[in-house]
CSV table of C-alpha atoms and ligand atoms in Angstrom, one decimal:
chain,number,residue,atom,x,y,z
A,1,UNK,CA,-31.8,11.6,-69.7
A,2,UNK,CA,-34.0,14.4,-70.7
A,3,UNK,CA,-33.3,17.5,-68.7
A,4,UNK,CA,-34.7,20.9,-69.7
A,5,UNK,CA,-31.8,23.3,-70.0
A,6,UNK,CA,-33.6,26.3,-68.5
A,7,UNK,CA,-37.0,25.7,-67.0
A,8,UNK,CA,-39.0,28.9,-66.6
A,9,UNK,CA,-42.2,27.6,-65.0
A,10,UNK,CA,-43.1,25.4,-62.1
A,11,UNK,CA,-44.1,22.6,-64.6
A,12,UNK,CA,-40.4,22.2,-65.5
A,13,UNK,CA,-39.3,22.1,-61.9
A,14,UNK,CA,-41.9,19.4,-61.3
A,15,UNK,CA,-40.3,17.5,-64.1
A,16,UNK,CA,-37.1,17.4,-62.2
A,17,UNK,CA,-38.9,16.1,-59.1
A,18,UNK,CA,-40.4,13.2,-61.0
A,19,UNK,CA,-37.0,12.4,-62.6
A,20,UNK,CA,-35.5,12.4,-59.1
A,21,UNK,CA,-38.3,10.1,-57.7
A,22,UNK,CA,-37.8,7.6,-60.5
A,23,UNK,CA,-34.0,7.6,-60.4
A,24,UNK,CA,-32.6,4.0,-60.1
A,25,UNK,CA,-29.3,4.7,-58.6
A,26,UNK,CA,-27.2,7.4,-57.0
A,27,UNK,CA,-25.3,8.1,-60.2
A,28,UNK,CA,-28.5,9.2,-61.9
A,29,UNK,CA,-29.3,11.4,-58.9
A,30,UNK,CA,-25.8,13.0,-59.2
A,31,UNK,CA,-26.4,13.9,-62.8
A,32,UNK,CA,-29.9,15.4,-62.1
A,33,UNK,CA,-28.4,17.3,-59.2
A,34,UNK,CA,-25.7,18.6,-61.6
A,35,UNK,CA,-28.4,19.6,-64.2
A,36,UNK,CA,-30.2,21.7,-61.6
A,37,UNK,CA,-27.5,23.0,-59.3
A,38,UNK,CA,-24.3,22.8,-61.5
A,39,UNK,CA,-22.3,25.9,-61.0
A,40,UNK,CA,-22.0,26.7,-64.7
A,41,UNK,CA,-25.1,25.6,-66.5
A,42,UNK,CA,-27.4,24.3,-63.8
A,43,UNK,CA,-31.0,25.2,-64.4
A,44,UNK,CA,-31.4,26.7,-61.0
A,45,UNK,CA,-28.1,28.6,-61.2
A,46,UNK,CA,-29.1,30.1,-64.6
A,47,UNK,CA,-32.6,31.0,-63.3
A,48,UNK,CA,-31.0,32.7,-60.3
A,49,UNK,CA,-28.6,34.6,-62.6
A,50,UNK,CA,-31.5,35.7,-64.8
A,51,UNK,CA,-33.3,37.3,-61.9
A,52,UNK,CA,-31.1,40.4,-62.2
A,53,UNK,CA,-32.8,41.2,-65.6
A,54,UNK,CA,-36.2,41.4,-64.0
A,55,UNK,CA,-38.1,44.4,-62.7
A,56,UNK,CA,-38.6,44.9,-58.9
A,57,UNK,CA,-42.0,43.3,-58.3
A,58,UNK,CA,-41.5,40.5,-60.8
A,59,UNK,CA,-38.0,39.9,-59.4
A,60,UNK,CA,-39.2,39.5,-55.9
A,61,UNK,CA,-42.0,37.1,-56.7
A,62,UNK,CA,-39.7,35.1,-59.0
A,63,UNK,CA,-37.0,34.9,-56.4
A,64,UNK,CA,-39.5,33.6,-53.9
A,65,UNK,CA,-40.7,31.0,-56.3
A,66,UNK,CA,-37.1,29.9,-57.1
A,67,UNK,CA,-36.3,29.5,-53.4
A,68,UNK,CA,-39.3,27.3,-52.8
A,69,UNK,CA,-38.3,25.1,-55.8
A,70,UNK,CA,-34.8,25.0,-54.5
A,71,UNK,CA,-35.9,23.6,-51.2
A,72,UNK,CA,-38.3,21.2,-52.7
A,73,UNK,CA,-35.8,19.8,-55.2
A,74,UNK,CA,-33.0,19.5,-52.5
A,75,UNK,CA,-35.4,17.7,-50.2
A,76,UNK,CA,-36.5,15.3,-53.0
A,77,UNK,CA,-32.8,14.6,-53.8
A,78,UNK,CA,-32.0,13.9,-50.2
A,79,UNK,CA,-34.9,11.6,-49.7
A,80,UNK,CA,-34.4,9.6,-52.8
A,81,UNK,CA,-30.7,9.3,-52.1
A,82,UNK,CA,-31.3,7.8,-48.6
A,83,UNK,CA,-33.9,5.4,-50.1
A,84,UNK,CA,-31.4,4.2,-52.6
A,85,UNK,CA,-28.6,3.8,-50.1
A,86,UNK,CA,-30.8,2.1,-47.4
A,87,UNK,CA,-31.0,-1.7,-48.2
A,88,UNK,CA,-34.5,-3.1,-48.5
A,89,UNK,CA,-35.9,-5.3,-45.8
A,90,UNK,CA,-35.7,-8.3,-48.1
A,91,UNK,CA,-32.0,-7.7,-48.5
A,92,UNK,CA,-31.5,-7.4,-44.8
A,93,UNK,CA,-33.3,-10.6,-44.1
A,94,UNK,CA,-31.2,-12.6,-46.4
A,95,UNK,CA,-27.8,-10.9,-46.2
A,96,UNK,CA,-27.6,-9.5,-42.8
A,97,UNK,CA,-29.1,-12.4,-40.8
A,98,UNK,CA,-27.1,-13.9,-38.0
A,99,UNK,CA,-26.8,-17.6,-38.2
A,100,UNK,CA,-26.8,-18.7,-34.6
A,101,UNK,CA,-25.9,-22.3,-35.5
A,102,UNK,CA,-22.7,-21.2,-37.1
A,103,UNK,CA,-19.4,-22.5,-35.5
A,104,UNK,CA,-17.6,-19.4,-34.6
A,105,UNK,CA,-13.8,-19.6,-34.7
A,106,UNK,CA,-12.3,-20.2,-31.3
A,107,UNK,CA,-11.7,-16.9,-29.5
A,108,UNK,CA,-9.1,-16.6,-26.8
A,109,UNK,CA,-10.4,-16.1,-23.3
A,110,UNK,CA,-8.6,-14.3,-20.6
A,111,UNK,CA,-7.6,-15.7,-17.2
A,112,UNK,CA,-6.5,-14.6,-13.8
A,113,UNK,CA,-3.1,-13.0,-13.4
A,114,UNK,CA,-0.6,-15.3,-11.8
A,115,UNK,CA,-0.6,-13.3,-8.6
A,116,UNK,CA,-4.4,-13.3,-8.2
A,117,UNK,CA,-4.6,-17.0,-9.1
A,118,UNK,CA,-2.1,-17.6,-6.2
A,119,UNK,CA,-4.1,-15.5,-3.8
A,120,UNK,CA,-7.2,-17.6,-4.6
A,121,UNK,CA,-5.2,-20.7,-3.9
A,122,UNK,CA,-3.9,-19.3,-0.6
A,123,UNK,CA,-7.4,-18.6,0.4
A,124,UNK,CA,-8.5,-22.1,-0.6
A,125,UNK,CA,-5.6,-24.0,1.0
A,126,UNK,CA,-5.7,-22.1,4.3
A,127,UNK,CA,-9.5,-22.1,4.1
A,128,UNK,CA,-9.4,-25.9,4.3
A,129,UNK,CA,-7.3,-25.5,7.5
A,130,UNK,CA,-10.0,-23.4,9.0
A,131,UNK,CA,-8.6,-19.9,8.2
A,132,UNK,CA,-11.0,-17.0,7.6
A,133,UNK,CA,-10.1,-14.4,4.9
A,134,UNK,CA,-10.1,-10.6,5.6
A,135,UNK,CA,-8.8,-7.6,3.6
A,136,UNK,CA,-7.6,-4.3,4.9
A,137,UNK,CA,-7.1,-0.9,3.2
A,138,UNK,CA,-3.9,-0.2,1.3
A,139,UNK,CA,-3.8,3.4,2.6
A,140,UNK,CA,-3.2,2.8,6.3
A,141,UNK,CA,-2.7,5.0,9.3
A,142,UNK,CA,0.8,5.3,10.7
A,143,UNK,CA,-0.7,4.1,14.0
A,144,UNK,CA,-1.9,0.7,12.6
A,145,UNK,CA,1.0,0.2,10.2
A,146,UNK,CA,3.6,0.8,12.9
A,147,UNK,CA,2.7,1.9,16.4
A,148,UNK,CA,0.0,-0.7,17.3
A,149,UNK,CA,2.4,-3.4,16.0
A,150,UNK,CA,4.9,-2.4,18.6
A,151,UNK,CA,7.2,-0.8,16.0
A,152,UNK,CA,9.2,1.9,17.9
A,153,UNK,CA,9.4,5.5,16.7
A,154,UNK,CA,12.9,5.2,15.5
A,155,UNK,CA,12.5,2.0,13.6
A,156,UNK,CA,14.1,2.3,10.1
A,157,UNK,CA,10.9,1.1,8.4
A,158,UNK,CA,9.4,4.5,9.3
A,159,UNK,CA,12.1,6.3,7.4
A,160,UNK,CA,11.1,8.2,4.3
A,161,UNK,CA,13.7,6.1,2.5
A,162,UNK,CA,11.7,3.0,3.0
A,163,UNK,CA,8.0,4.0,3.1
A,164,UNK,CA,5.6,6.0,1.0
A,165,UNK,CA,4.1,8.6,3.3
A,166,UNK,CA,0.9,10.5,2.6
A,167,UNK,CA,0.8,13.7,4.5
A,168,UNK,CA,-2.2,16.0,4.7
A,169,UNK,CA,-2.0,19.2,6.9
A,170,UNK,CA,-3.9,18.8,10.1
A,171,UNK,CA,-4.7,15.1,9.5
A,172,UNK,CA,-3.4,11.9,11.0
A,173,UNK,CA,-0.4,10.6,9.0
A,174,UNK,CA,-1.1,7.9,6.5
A,175,UNK,CA,1.2,5.5,4.6
A,176,UNK,CA,0.9,3.1,1.7
A,177,UNK,CA,1.0,0.0,4.0
A,178,UNK,CA,4.4,-1.5,4.1
A,179,UNK,CA,3.1,-4.9,5.0
A,180,UNK,CA,-0.2,-6.7,5.6
A,181,UNK,CA,0.4,-6.9,9.4
A,182,UNK,CA,-1.9,-3.9,10.2
A,183,UNK,CA,-4.8,-6.1,9.2
A,184,UNK,CA,-3.9,-8.3,12.2
A,185,UNK,CA,-4.8,-5.4,14.4
A,186,UNK,CA,-8.0,-4.6,12.5
A,187,UNK,CA,-9.0,-8.3,12.7
A,188,UNK,CA,-8.1,-8.8,16.4
A,189,UNK,CA,-10.1,-5.7,17.3
A,190,UNK,CA,-13.2,-6.8,15.5
A,191,UNK,CA,-13.2,-10.6,16.5
A,192,UNK,CA,-13.1,-12.6,19.7
A,193,UNK,CA,-10.6,-15.4,20.0
A,194,UNK,CA,-10.1,-18.2,19.3
A,195,UNK,CA,-9.7,-17.4,15.5
A,196,UNK,CA,-7.5,-17.9,12.5
A,197,UNK,CA,-7.4,-15.8,9.4
A,198,UNK,CA,-5.5,-15.0,6.2
A,199,UNK,CA,-5.0,-11.4,5.0
A,200,UNK,CA,-3.8,-11.1,1.4
A,201,UNK,CA,-3.1,-7.9,-0.5
A,202,UNK,CA,-0.9,-5.3,-2.0
A,203,UNK,CA,1.9,-3.7,0.0
A,204,UNK,CA,4.3,-0.9,-0.9
A,205,UNK,CA,8.0,-0.1,-0.2
A,206,UNK,CA,10.6,2.1,-1.8
A,207,UNK,CA,12.6,-0.8,-3.3
A,208,UNK,CA,13.2,-1.7,-6.9
A,209,UNK,CA,15.5,-4.5,-8.4
A,210,UNK,CA,15.1,-8.0,-9.7
A,211,UNK,CA,13.7,-9.4,-6.5
A,212,UNK,CA,12.1,-6.1,-5.1
A,213,UNK,CA,9.3,-4.0,-6.5
A,214,UNK,CA,7.8,-0.8,-5.0
A,215,UNK,CA,4.4,-2.6,-5.1
A,216,UNK,CA,4.2,-6.3,-4.4
A,217,UNK,CA,1.8,-8.7,-2.7
A,218,UNK,CA,1.8,-10.4,0.7
A,219,UNK,CA,-0.4,-12.8,2.6
A,220,UNK,CA,-0.5,-12.5,6.3
A,221,UNK,CA,-1.7,-15.3,8.6
A,222,UNK,CA,-2.9,-15.1,12.2
A,223,UNK,CA,-4.0,-17.8,14.6
A,224,UNK,CA,-4.9,-17.0,18.2
A,225,UNK,CA,-6.1,-19.6,20.7
A,226,UNK,CA,-5.3,-21.2,24.0
A,227,UNK,CA,-2.3,-23.5,23.4
A,228,UNK,CA,-0.8,-22.4,20.2
A,229,UNK,CA,2.9,-22.9,19.9
A,230,UNK,CA,5.8,-22.5,17.4
A,231,UNK,CA,5.3,-26.2,16.6
A,232,UNK,CA,1.8,-25.3,15.3
A,233,UNK,CA,3.2,-22.4,13.4
A,234,UNK,CA,5.7,-24.6,11.6
A,235,UNK,CA,3.2,-27.3,10.9
A,236,UNK,CA,0.7,-24.9,9.4
A,237,UNK,CA,3.2,-23.1,7.3
A,238,UNK,CA,5.0,-26.1,5.9
A,239,UNK,CA,1.7,-27.9,5.1
A,240,UNK,CA,0.2,-24.8,3.5
A,241,UNK,CA,3.3,-23.9,1.5
A,242,UNK,CA,4.0,-27.4,0.3
A,243,UNK,CA,0.4,-27.5,-1.0
A,244,UNK,CA,0.8,-24.2,-2.7
A,245,UNK,CA,4.3,-24.5,-4.2
A,246,UNK,CA,5.1,-28.1,-4.5
A,247,UNK,CA,5.9,-31.1,-2.3
A,248,UNK,CA,9.6,-31.1,-2.9
A,249,UNK,CA,10.4,-27.5,-2.0
A,250,UNK,CA,13.0,-27.2,0.7
A,251,UNK,CA,12.3,-24.8,3.6
A,252,UNK,CA,14.5,-23.6,6.4
A,253,UNK,CA,13.6,-21.5,9.5
A,254,UNK,CA,16.1,-19.0,11.0
A,255,UNK,CA,15.8,-16.9,14.1
A,256,UNK,CA,14.8,-13.4,13.2
A,257,UNK,CA,13.5,-10.2,14.7
A,258,UNK,CA,10.2,-8.4,14.2
A,259,UNK,CA,8.9,-6.0,16.9
A,260,UNK,CA,5.4,-7.6,16.7
A,261,UNK,CA,6.4,-11.2,17.3
A,262,UNK,CA,8.5,-12.9,20.0
A,263,UNK,CA,10.2,-15.1,19.3
A,264,UNK,CA,10.5,-14.3,15.6
A,265,UNK,CA,11.6,-16.5,12.8
A,266,UNK,CA,12.4,-16.1,9.1
A,267,UNK,CA,11.5,-18.7,6.6
A,268,UNK,CA,13.6,-19.3,3.5
A,269,UNK,CA,13.0,-21.4,0.5
A,270,UNK,CA,15.6,-23.1,-1.8
A,271,UNK,CA,16.0,-21.4,-5.2
A,272,UNK,CA,15.8,-24.3,-7.6
A,273,UNK,CA,15.4,-25.0,-11.2
A,274,UNK,CA,17.7,-25.4,-14.2
A,275,UNK,CA,18.1,-21.7,-14.9
A,276,UNK,CA,21.7,-20.7,-15.2
A,277,UNK,CA,21.4,-18.4,-12.4
A,278,UNK,CA,23.7,-17.3,-9.6
A,279,UNK,CA,20.9,-17.8,-7.2
A,280,UNK,CA,20.6,-21.5,-8.1
A,281,UNK,CA,21.0,-23.6,-4.9
A,282,UNK,CA,20.8,-20.5,-2.7
A,283,UNK,CA,18.2,-19.7,0.0
A,284,UNK,CA,15.7,-17.0,-0.8
A,285,UNK,CA,13.9,-15.2,2.0
A,286,UNK,CA,10.2,-15.8,1.8
A,287,UNK,CA,8.8,-14.1,4.9
A,288,UNK,CA,8.7,-13.7,8.6
A,289,UNK,CA,6.7,-15.3,11.3
A,290,UNK,CA,6.6,-15.8,15.1
A,291,UNK,CA,4.5,-15.7,18.2
A,292,UNK,CA,2.3,-12.6,18.4
A,293,UNK,CA,4.0,-10.2,20.9
A,294,UNK,CA,2.0,-9.7,24.2
A,295,UNK,CA,2.1,-5.9,23.6
A,296,UNK,CA,0.3,-6.4,20.3
A,297,UNK,CA,-2.4,-8.6,21.9
A,298,UNK,CA,-2.8,-6.0,24.6
A,299,UNK,CA,-3.2,-3.2,22.0
A,300,UNK,CA,-6.2,-5.2,20.7
A,301,UNK,CA,-7.7,-5.8,24.2
A,302,UNK,CA,-6.8,-9.5,24.1
A,303,UNK,CA,-5.3,-10.8,27.4
A,304,UNK,CA,-1.9,-12.3,26.7
A,305,UNK,CA,-2.2,-14.4,29.9
A,306,UNK,CA,-5.2,-16.2,28.4
A,307,UNK,CA,-4.5,-16.2,24.7
A,308,UNK,CA,-1.6,-16.7,22.5
A,309,UNK,CA,-0.9,-17.4,18.9
A,310,UNK,CA,1.3,-17.0,15.8
A,311,UNK,CA,1.4,-14.7,12.8
A,312,UNK,CA,3.2,-14.9,9.5
A,313,UNK,CA,3.7,-12.6,6.5
A,314,UNK,CA,4.9,-13.9,3.2
A,315,UNK,CA,5.6,-12.4,-0.2
A,316,UNK,CA,3.5,-13.8,-3.0
A,317,UNK,CA,5.8,-13.1,-6.0
A,318,UNK,CA,8.8,-14.8,-4.5
A,319,UNK,CA,7.3,-18.3,-4.1
A,320,UNK,CA,5.9,-17.9,-7.6
A,321,UNK,CA,9.3,-17.0,-8.9
A,322,UNK,CA,10.6,-20.3,-7.4
A,323,UNK,CA,7.6,-22.3,-8.5
A,324,UNK,CA,7.8,-21.1,-12.2
A,325,UNK,CA,11.5,-20.3,-12.4
A,326,UNK,CA,10.9,-16.6,-13.1
A,327,UNK,CA,14.2,-14.8,-12.8
A,328,UNK,CA,13.0,-11.2,-12.5
A,329,UNK,CA,10.1,-10.1,-10.3
A,330,UNK,CA,9.4,-7.1,-12.5
A,331,UNK,CA,8.0,-9.4,-15.2
A,332,UNK,CA,4.8,-9.8,-13.0
A,333,UNK,CA,3.8,-6.2,-13.5
A,334,UNK,CA,5.1,-5.3,-17.0
A,335,UNK,CA,1.9,-6.6,-18.7
A,336,UNK,CA,3.9,-8.4,-21.4
A,337,UNK,CA,1.6,-11.0,-23.0
A,338,UNK,CA,4.4,-13.3,-23.9
A,339,UNK,CA,4.9,-13.6,-20.1
A,340,UNK,CA,1.3,-13.6,-19.0
A,341,UNK,CA,0.1,-16.1,-21.6
A,342,UNK,CA,2.5,-18.8,-20.3
A,343,UNK,CA,0.5,-19.3,-17.2
B,1,LIG,N1,5.3,-8.0,8.3
B,1,LIG,C1,6.5,-8.6,8.2
B,1,LIG,C2,7.2,-8.2,6.9
B,1,LIG,O1,6.5,-7.7,6.1
B,1,LIG,C3,6.4,-10.1,8.1
B,1,LIG,C4,5.8,-10.7,9.4
B,1,LIG,C5,4.4,-10.9,9.5
B,1,LIG,C6,6.6,-11.2,10.4
B,1,LIG,C7,3.9,-11.5,10.6
B,1,LIG,C8,6.1,-11.7,11.5
B,1,LIG,C9,4.8,-11.9,11.6
B,1,LIG,O2,8.4,-8.3,6.8
């Protein structure tokens, strides 16, 4: 390429510009740039160095001229470079077109987490038996989580060992709800009997081992009407749980104690499967249930002389452990894809 070694008039600078504009690739541009601005022998570099030999007036006007040329040439270089780098429209149309008829490789799609899938099934199965669905807050008042449920001041569940307390100065005491039972109170206060409803959600306790986690899920059930009895409670629970977990699951009811039900029962399920597990063939506690205590009804302005009913509260992870033979409850929350993708 023909490049004047040391242009001394604007004509020569114009020569660079035309070379820049007709450059065919960026390598050509690089060599022109070097010829003009190269640190040793670049035309502009030399012209700048030569300024010092000129007299005052001449030097000023020549410096001004050189600066103008410098800007013009740099701009021309930049423009041509971006033209050369930018693909033409023709190229874009042929090479960058999206073929919408193309068969894309099968991409994996996500799915509901086992726990949320189960909650959806609970809502569906109990929904078919006429149960409404209602959700309450996870941060609950001490009053609704304990007091309104007839849980006495000195009940161990209120201990800091068992419960996550949220204390703010001058404000009502709050807890991360330890069960879904406070939603019973919320529901009974905002609805007129007869009614039946399911309350699924997260609950929190200070527990952690293979069958306990500080956060887990429960679903609560409540049915209030005129002649509801323990027989209805058992029928509803067995029907619902068989539907959810499997026809052949074995259940057993034991007498139990909860301050908010009277009488109270506990329901266990047989741990089964072919895991070599010390729990094999043993009963696993699933949840509690019973007839809603008259004090609780009264706390919700429902007359226990007129209305009665049952409530139950079940863990969600435990029946899933039995159904899918999952030995450790913590697997639900570790986010390990090898576990999650199995379901
Ligand atoms: N809330 C109780 C628990 O978490 C379970 C329960 C709910 C018992 C409703 C009776 C009635 O242990």
